Amino acid sequence: MPFYVGRWWYNSTRYQKDHILNPTMSTFFKNIREHISQRNLIELLTAASEFAEDDLKYRPADEAALKALVEKIRRVSQIYANDMFSAPKKFTGKDVWKANILLHAHFFRVKIDDGELADQQQQVVMTALTLVHRGLLQISTTHNWYTCSTLLMNISQMLVQGVYCYDAPLIQLPGITWENQPKIFKEKNLYSNHQLMRMTAGEQRKALSLLNDKQFEEAIQVAKTIPRLEIARVLLTVVGDKAITPASIVTLIVKVRIANAPNKIVPRGKGVAVADIEDISEEDTAAIENFVADFGKREKETKQTPPEAYCPYFAGRKDSQWWLSFANYQSGKLV
């Protein structure tokens, strides 16, 4: 019993409440900046102490496989991203370099032949996603840094989808690769999934003529499942007052709709009054006040499961997730 109590105490003192190692959070706090590049954010991410743990740390036996992987990543990055992959300049440890290689192999979808290294890559990607959400993004949003927070949200997408920064959204579809996506854009001016879904069936087939019939059908089926968001209503209000006055507490109400959601919200329980913010006038202060007051109750009585994200390069199930940013562009700060 004393052994297990001691182990529990040791682990509890090593981690933050969000299950991130204390040295990692210290590194993040000391090095994250408001104006930081996406490359430097990724380098900071790979400096996490989690990647120096026994199951993920660098081993001399990994050297040959990592060197071969670096050459593959450099070739792909130079051709398709116009960005030569290189070692981090600030964080130079072997563990950091290994994590950086595995993450970029994931971003550029470079196949890893070594089975053990491929398994470690999956762990690195899933760990990195947790570190972004519960670590770096928490720090950035606490400081109200809009640009830094947006870059971290982009990195989250890169981790889930296995894409590099600023890739065309179309590359999320099966059959769309680094090789054929630039050709599709150049010849058909097709960039996004939503753009594809606005086309007729005949136009879709012409736009994706580089795919065979089976690949085309798979791509269209997946494109249909990707959530298409619509902002149905945005309301800035001071609850109980018709005017927004200086130093008042302003409430932001946003209704976002998934236009192609397969399931609708299903109310649970009896006598649940679900008011629609779209039907409430900005001048109707009483209705807005009731809406805000009843929001918690409606949230408990109403359930909607987010659609599962299509992410074949991510090891594990992932529900769709979105961020809503409200920022002041002049100051570059989140509100």
Short mmCIF file of C-alpha atoms in Angstrom, two decimals:
data_model
loop_
_atom_site.label_atom_id
_atom_site.label_comp_id
_atom_site.label_asym_id
_atom_site.label_seq_id
_atom_site.Cartn_x
_atom_site.Cartn_y
_atom_site.Cartn_z
CA MET A 1 0.00 0.00 0.00
CA PRO A 2 2.71 2.61 0.81
CA PHE A 3 4.25 1.94 -2.64
CA TYR A 4 1.01 2.70 -4.47
CA VAL A 5 0.33 5.77 -2.32
CA GLY A 6 3.87 7.00 -3.02
CA ARG A 7 3.49 6.45 -6.76
CA TRP A 8 0.17 8.29 -6.77
CA TRP A 9 1.71 11.22 -4.88
CA TYR A 10 4.70 11.34 -7.21
CA ASN A 11 2.51 11.40 -10.31
CA SER A 12 0.09 13.94 -8.83
CA THR A 13 2.93 16.38 -8.15
CA ARG A 14 4.39 15.94 -11.65
CA TYR A 15 1.24 16.96 -13.51
CA GLN A 16 -0.96 20.03 -13.78
CA LYS A 17 -4.71 19.64 -13.27
CA ASP A 18 -5.06 19.26 -17.05
CA HIS A 19 -2.69 16.24 -16.95
CA ILE A 20 0.22 18.12 -18.52
CA LEU A 21 3.68 17.79 -16.99
CA ASN A 22 4.75 20.75 -14.86
CA PRO A 23 8.04 21.25 -16.77
CA THR A 24 6.05 21.38 -20.02
CA MET A 25 3.78 24.16 -18.80
CA SER A 26 6.81 26.01 -17.50
CA THR A 27 8.44 25.78 -20.95
CA PHE A 28 5.24 26.93 -22.64
CA PHE A 29 4.78 29.92 -20.30
CA LYS A 30 8.37 31.08 -20.72
CA ASN A 31 8.52 30.83 -24.50
CA ILE A 32 5.10 31.53 -25.99
CA ARG A 33 4.66 35.05 -27.34
CA GLU A 34 1.80 37.09 -28.76
CA HIS A 35 3.54 37.52 -32.11
CA ILE A 36 4.97 34.10 -32.88
CA SER A 37 5.13 32.17 -36.13
CA GLN A 38 3.40 28.88 -36.71
CA ARG A 39 6.76 27.17 -37.25
CA ASN A 40 7.98 28.42 -33.86
CA LEU A 41 4.76 27.29 -32.19
CA ILE A 42 5.28 23.78 -33.53
CA GLU A 43 8.89 23.84 -32.31
CA LEU A 44 7.68 24.96 -28.87
CA LEU A 45 5.07 22.20 -28.90
CA THR A 46 7.73 19.54 -29.54
CA ALA A 47 9.81 20.88 -26.63
CA ALA A 48 7.21 19.39 -24.25
CA SER A 49 8.64 17.05 -21.62
CA GLU A 50 6.03 14.44 -22.60
CA PHE A 51 8.14 13.64 -25.67
CA ALA A 52 11.14 12.86 -23.45
CA GLU A 53 9.26 10.16 -21.54
CA ASP A 54 10.42 6.55 -21.85
CA ASP A 55 7.87 5.48 -24.46
CA LEU A 56 8.52 8.42 -26.82
CA LYS A 57 12.05 9.66 -26.17
CA TYR A 58 14.88 9.49 -28.67
CA ARG A 59 16.88 6.28 -28.82
CA PRO A 60 20.16 5.80 -30.71
CA ALA A 61 18.52 2.88 -32.50
CA ASP A 62 16.06 5.35 -34.10
CA GLU A 63 18.81 7.36 -35.80
CA ALA A 64 18.92 5.59 -39.17
CA ALA A 65 15.14 5.51 -39.58
CA LEU A 66 14.81 9.17 -38.55
CA LYS A 67 17.49 10.29 -41.02
CA ALA A 68 15.73 8.49 -43.86
CA LEU A 69 12.44 10.06 -42.79
CA VAL A 70 13.95 13.55 -42.73
CA GLU A 71 15.06 13.20 -46.35
CA LYS A 72 11.55 12.18 -47.42
CA ILE A 73 9.96 15.08 -45.53
CA ARG A 74 12.41 17.58 -47.03
CA ARG A 75 11.65 16.44 -50.56
CA VAL A 76 7.89 16.67 -50.06
CA SER A 77 8.01 19.98 -48.17
CA GLN A 78 10.20 21.63 -50.80
CA ILE A 79 8.01 20.52 -53.71
CA TYR A 80 4.52 21.01 -52.31
CA ALA A 81 4.88 23.49 -49.45
CA ASN A 82 7.68 25.72 -50.75
CA ASP A 83 9.16 25.35 -47.28
CA MET A 84 12.31 23.38 -46.52
CA PHE A 85 11.94 21.28 -43.39
CA SER A 86 14.77 21.91 -40.94
CA ALA A 87 15.76 21.24 -37.34
CA PRO A 88 14.50 23.59 -34.59
CA LYS A 89 16.96 26.40 -33.80
CA LYS A 90 15.97 27.19 -30.22
CA PHE A 91 15.17 23.73 -28.87
CA THR A 92 17.97 21.45 -29.96
CA GLY A 93 17.50 18.30 -27.88
CA LYS A 94 17.30 14.90 -29.55
CA ASP A 95 13.83 14.25 -28.10
CA VAL A 96 12.58 17.55 -29.56
CA TRP A 97 14.04 16.71 -32.96
CA LYS A 98 12.45 13.27 -32.99
CA ALA A 99 9.01 14.63 -32.08
CA ASN A 100 9.39 17.33 -34.73
CA ILE A 101 10.22 14.76 -37.40
CA LEU A 102 7.27 12.53 -36.50
CA LEU A 103 4.85 15.47 -36.49
CA HIS A 104 6.01 16.73 -39.89
CA ALA A 105 5.82 13.22 -41.33
CA HIS A 106 2.20 13.31 -40.18
CA PHE A 107 1.56 16.76 -41.66
CA PHE A 108 3.03 15.77 -45.03
CA ARG A 109 1.56 12.24 -44.90
CA VAL A 110 4.95 10.61 -45.34
CA LYS A 111 4.72 6.89 -44.73
CA ILE A 112 6.88 5.50 -41.92
CA ASP A 113 8.18 2.03 -42.71
CA ASP A 114 9.41 1.28 -39.19
CA GLY A 115 6.44 -0.21 -37.31
CA GLU A 116 7.54 0.88 -33.83
CA LEU A 117 8.25 4.41 -35.01
CA ALA A 118 4.85 4.54 -36.71
CA ASP A 119 3.16 3.57 -33.43
CA GLN A 120 5.13 6.26 -31.63
CA GLN A 121 4.03 8.79 -34.22
CA GLN A 122 0.39 8.12 -33.40
CA GLN A 123 1.11 8.69 -29.70
CA VAL A 124 3.02 11.89 -30.50
CA VAL A 125 0.12 13.26 -32.57
CA MET A 126 -2.51 12.50 -29.93
CA THR A 127 -0.31 13.88 -27.16
CA ALA A 128 0.39 17.01 -29.22
CA LEU A 129 -3.34 17.64 -29.69
CA THR A 130 -3.86 17.53 -25.91
CA LEU A 131 -0.92 19.88 -25.37
CA VAL A 132 -2.34 22.36 -27.88
CA HIS A 133 -5.87 22.35 -26.44
CA ARG A 134 -5.09 22.21 -22.73
CA GLY A 135 -1.71 23.92 -22.72
CA LEU A 136 -0.72 26.41 -25.39
CA LEU A 137 -4.23 27.48 -26.35
CA GLN A 138 -5.20 27.99 -22.72
CA ILE A 139 -2.23 30.31 -22.23
CA SER A 140 -2.86 32.20 -25.45
CA THR A 141 -6.57 32.78 -24.84
CA THR A 142 -5.89 33.83 -21.23
CA HIS A 143 -3.68 36.60 -22.64
CA ASN A 144 -6.38 37.42 -25.24
CA TRP A 145 -3.92 36.91 -28.11
CA TYR A 146 -5.99 36.62 -31.27
CA THR A 147 -3.28 35.82 -33.84
CA CYS A 148 -1.47 33.29 -31.66
CA SER A 149 -4.74 31.59 -30.72
CA THR A 150 -5.78 31.35 -34.37
CA LEU A 151 -2.46 29.76 -35.31
CA LEU A 152 -2.90 27.19 -32.55
CA MET A 153 -6.39 26.39 -33.82
CA ASN A 154 -4.83 25.83 -37.25
CA ILE A 155 -2.24 23.48 -35.71
CA SER A 156 -5.08 21.54 -34.10
CA GLN A 157 -6.61 21.03 -37.54
CA MET A 158 -3.21 20.01 -38.93
CA LEU A 159 -2.90 17.35 -36.22
CA VAL A 160 -6.39 15.94 -36.73
CA GLN A 161 -6.37 15.91 -40.54
CA GLY A 162 -2.70 15.27 -41.28
CA VAL A 163 -2.27 18.42 -43.35
CA TYR A 164 0.28 21.22 -43.47
CA CYS A 165 -0.52 24.86 -42.82
CA TYR A 166 -2.67 26.59 -45.44
CA ASP A 167 -3.37 23.39 -47.36
CA ALA A 168 -6.49 23.40 -49.51
CA PRO A 169 -9.47 21.99 -47.55
CA LEU A 170 -10.08 19.68 -50.51
CA ILE A 171 -7.07 17.58 -49.48
CA GLN A 172 -9.13 16.18 -46.61
CA LEU A 173 -11.08 14.06 -49.10
CA PRO A 174 -10.01 10.51 -49.96
CA GLY A 175 -8.19 10.28 -53.27
CA ILE A 176 -7.01 13.90 -53.10
CA THR A 177 -3.23 13.93 -52.66
CA TRP A 178 -0.31 16.32 -52.65
CA GLU A 179 0.26 15.37 -56.28
CA ASN A 180 -3.19 15.86 -57.79
CA GLN A 181 -4.62 18.68 -55.64
CA PRO A 182 -2.52 21.44 -57.28
CA LYS A 183 -3.59 20.16 -60.70
CA ILE A 184 -7.27 20.21 -59.71
CA PHE A 185 -6.95 23.77 -58.45
CA LYS A 186 -5.04 24.95 -61.50
CA GLU A 187 -7.31 23.33 -64.07
CA LYS A 188 -10.71 23.54 -62.33
CA ASN A 189 -10.19 26.37 -59.82
CA LEU A 190 -11.49 24.01 -57.12
CA TYR A 191 -10.19 24.68 -53.62
CA SER A 192 -12.70 23.73 -50.91
CA ASN A 193 -15.18 20.99 -50.06
CA HIS A 194 -18.08 23.43 -49.82
CA GLN A 195 -17.22 24.75 -53.27
CA LEU A 196 -17.37 21.16 -54.54
CA MET A 197 -20.77 20.54 -52.93
CA ARG A 198 -22.29 23.60 -54.62
CA MET A 199 -21.61 22.02 -58.02
CA THR A 200 -23.97 19.79 -59.96
CA ALA A 201 -23.15 16.08 -60.19
CA GLY A 202 -21.79 16.55 -63.71
CA GLU A 203 -19.64 19.50 -62.68
CA GLN A 204 -18.28 17.51 -59.73
CA ARG A 205 -17.24 14.65 -61.99
CA LYS A 206 -15.48 17.01 -64.39
CA ALA A 207 -13.73 18.82 -61.54
CA LEU A 208 -12.46 15.53 -60.11
CA SER A 209 -11.70 13.91 -63.46
CA LEU A 210 -8.24 12.88 -62.18
CA LEU A 211 -9.96 10.36 -59.87
CA ASN A 212 -11.32 7.04 -61.07
CA ASP A 213 -15.00 6.22 -60.53
CA LYS A 214 -14.48 4.48 -57.18
CA GLN A 215 -12.28 7.27 -55.83
CA PHE A 216 -14.78 9.86 -57.03
CA GLU A 217 -17.69 8.17 -55.27
CA GLU A 218 -15.71 7.92 -52.02
CA ALA A 219 -14.68 11.57 -52.21
CA ILE A 220 -18.25 12.77 -52.76
CA GLN A 221 -19.64 10.61 -49.94
CA VAL A 222 -17.11 12.02 -47.49
CA ALA A 223 -17.64 15.59 -48.74
CA LYS A 224 -21.36 15.22 -47.98
CA THR A 225 -20.62 14.34 -44.34
CA ILE A 226 -18.29 17.28 -43.65
CA PRO A 227 -20.30 19.76 -41.54
CA ARG A 228 -21.23 23.03 -43.20
CA LEU A 229 -21.70 25.76 -40.60
CA GLU A 230 -24.01 28.73 -40.91
CA ILE A 231 -24.22 31.62 -38.45
CA ALA A 232 -27.96 32.03 -38.02
CA ARG A 233 -27.98 34.95 -35.55
CA VAL A 234 -25.51 37.19 -33.75
CA LEU A 235 -26.75 39.44 -30.98
CA LEU A 236 -24.79 41.82 -28.74
CA THR A 237 -26.91 42.99 -25.86
CA VAL A 238 -26.92 44.28 -22.31
CA VAL A 239 -29.41 42.00 -20.58
CA GLY A 240 -32.31 44.06 -19.28
CA ASP A 241 -31.33 47.24 -21.15
CA LYS A 242 -32.13 48.45 -24.65
CA ALA A 243 -28.86 50.35 -25.07
CA ILE A 244 -25.19 49.40 -24.71
CA THR A 245 -23.61 51.96 -22.43
CA PRO A 246 -19.92 52.41 -21.46
CA ALA A 247 -18.63 50.02 -18.77
CA SER A 248 -21.74 47.82 -19.07
CA ILE A 249 -21.57 44.01 -19.16
CA VAL A 250 -22.35 42.95 -22.72
CA THR A 251 -23.62 39.48 -23.59
CA LEU A 252 -22.81 37.93 -26.95
CA ILE A 253 -25.37 35.44 -28.22
CA VAL A 254 -24.54 33.42 -31.32
CA LYS A 255 -26.61 30.75 -32.96
CA VAL A 256 -24.64 28.44 -35.23
CA ARG A 257 -26.39 25.87 -37.37
CA ILE A 258 -24.97 22.77 -39.05
CA ALA A 259 -26.73 23.08 -42.39
CA ASN A 260 -26.19 19.47 -43.45
CA ALA A 261 -26.49 17.82 -40.02
CA PRO A 262 -27.81 14.24 -40.27
CA ASN A 263 -29.50 14.49 -36.85
CA LYS A 264 -31.72 17.18 -35.42
CA ILE A 265 -31.79 18.42 -31.83
CA VAL A 266 -34.12 16.21 -29.82
CA PRO A 267 -35.79 17.83 -26.77
CA ARG A 268 -35.98 15.67 -23.66
CA GLY A 269 -38.49 15.95 -20.82
CA LYS A 270 -41.91 17.55 -20.63
CA GLY A 271 -42.79 21.21 -20.75
CA VAL A 272 -39.43 22.33 -22.11
CA ALA A 273 -39.88 25.73 -23.71
CA VAL A 274 -37.18 26.21 -26.33
CA ALA A 275 -37.15 29.82 -27.53
CA ASP A 276 -35.44 30.56 -30.82
CA ILE A 277 -33.07 33.52 -30.69
CA GLU A 278 -33.73 34.09 -34.39
CA ASP A 279 -37.32 35.07 -33.56
CA ILE A 280 -36.43 37.55 -30.81
CA SER A 281 -36.21 41.24 -31.66
CA GLU A 282 -33.22 43.26 -30.49
CA GLU A 283 -35.61 45.67 -28.77
CA ASP A 284 -37.45 42.94 -26.86
CA THR A 285 -35.36 43.13 -23.68
CA ALA A 286 -37.72 40.92 -21.67
CA ALA A 287 -37.53 38.07 -24.21
CA ILE A 288 -33.73 38.32 -24.39
CA GLU A 289 -33.51 38.29 -20.58
CA ASN A 290 -35.69 35.18 -20.41
CA PHE A 291 -33.63 33.52 -23.14
CA VAL A 292 -30.36 34.08 -21.24
CA ALA A 293 -31.88 33.03 -17.91
CA ASP A 294 -33.29 29.80 -19.37
CA PHE A 295 -30.20 28.92 -21.40
CA GLY A 296 -28.72 26.57 -18.78
CA LYS A 297 -32.00 24.68 -18.45
CA ARG A 298 -32.43 24.34 -22.21
CA GLU A 299 -28.85 23.07 -22.50
CA LYS A 300 -29.59 20.28 -20.02
CA GLU A 301 -32.92 19.39 -21.59
CA THR A 302 -31.62 19.40 -25.16
CA LYS A 303 -29.06 17.02 -26.54
CA GLN A 304 -27.25 16.93 -29.84
CA THR A 305 -24.31 14.67 -30.60
CA PRO A 306 -21.70 16.38 -32.80
CA PRO A 307 -20.96 14.49 -36.02
CA GLU A 308 -17.84 12.36 -36.08
CA ALA A 309 -14.98 13.98 -37.94
CA TYR A 310 -13.56 12.24 -40.99
CA CYS A 311 -9.87 11.99 -40.08
CA PRO A 312 -8.25 8.78 -41.40
CA TYR A 313 -4.76 9.99 -40.45
CA PHE A 314 -5.68 10.46 -36.79
CA ALA A 315 -5.45 7.44 -34.48
CA GLY A 316 -8.81 7.35 -32.76
CA ARG A 317 -12.36 8.65 -32.97
CA LYS A 318 -12.71 12.42 -33.08
CA ASP A 319 -15.94 14.36 -32.77
CA SER A 320 -16.28 17.53 -34.82
CA GLN A 321 -15.27 20.62 -32.90
CA TRP A 322 -15.33 24.35 -33.61
CA TRP A 323 -14.03 27.54 -32.05
CA LEU A 324 -15.87 30.84 -32.01
CA SER A 325 -13.48 33.79 -31.79
CA PHE A 326 -14.67 37.28 -30.94
CA ALA A 327 -11.83 39.74 -31.46
CA ASN A 328 -10.96 43.38 -31.89
CA TYR A 329 -9.02 43.57 -35.14
CA GLN A 330 -7.56 46.98 -34.33
CA SER A 331 -5.93 45.79 -31.11
CA GLY A 332 -5.41 42.17 -32.23
CA LYS A 333 -6.97 40.98 -28.97
CA LEU A 334 -9.69 38.49 -28.17
CA VAL A 335 -12.61 40.14 -26.44
#
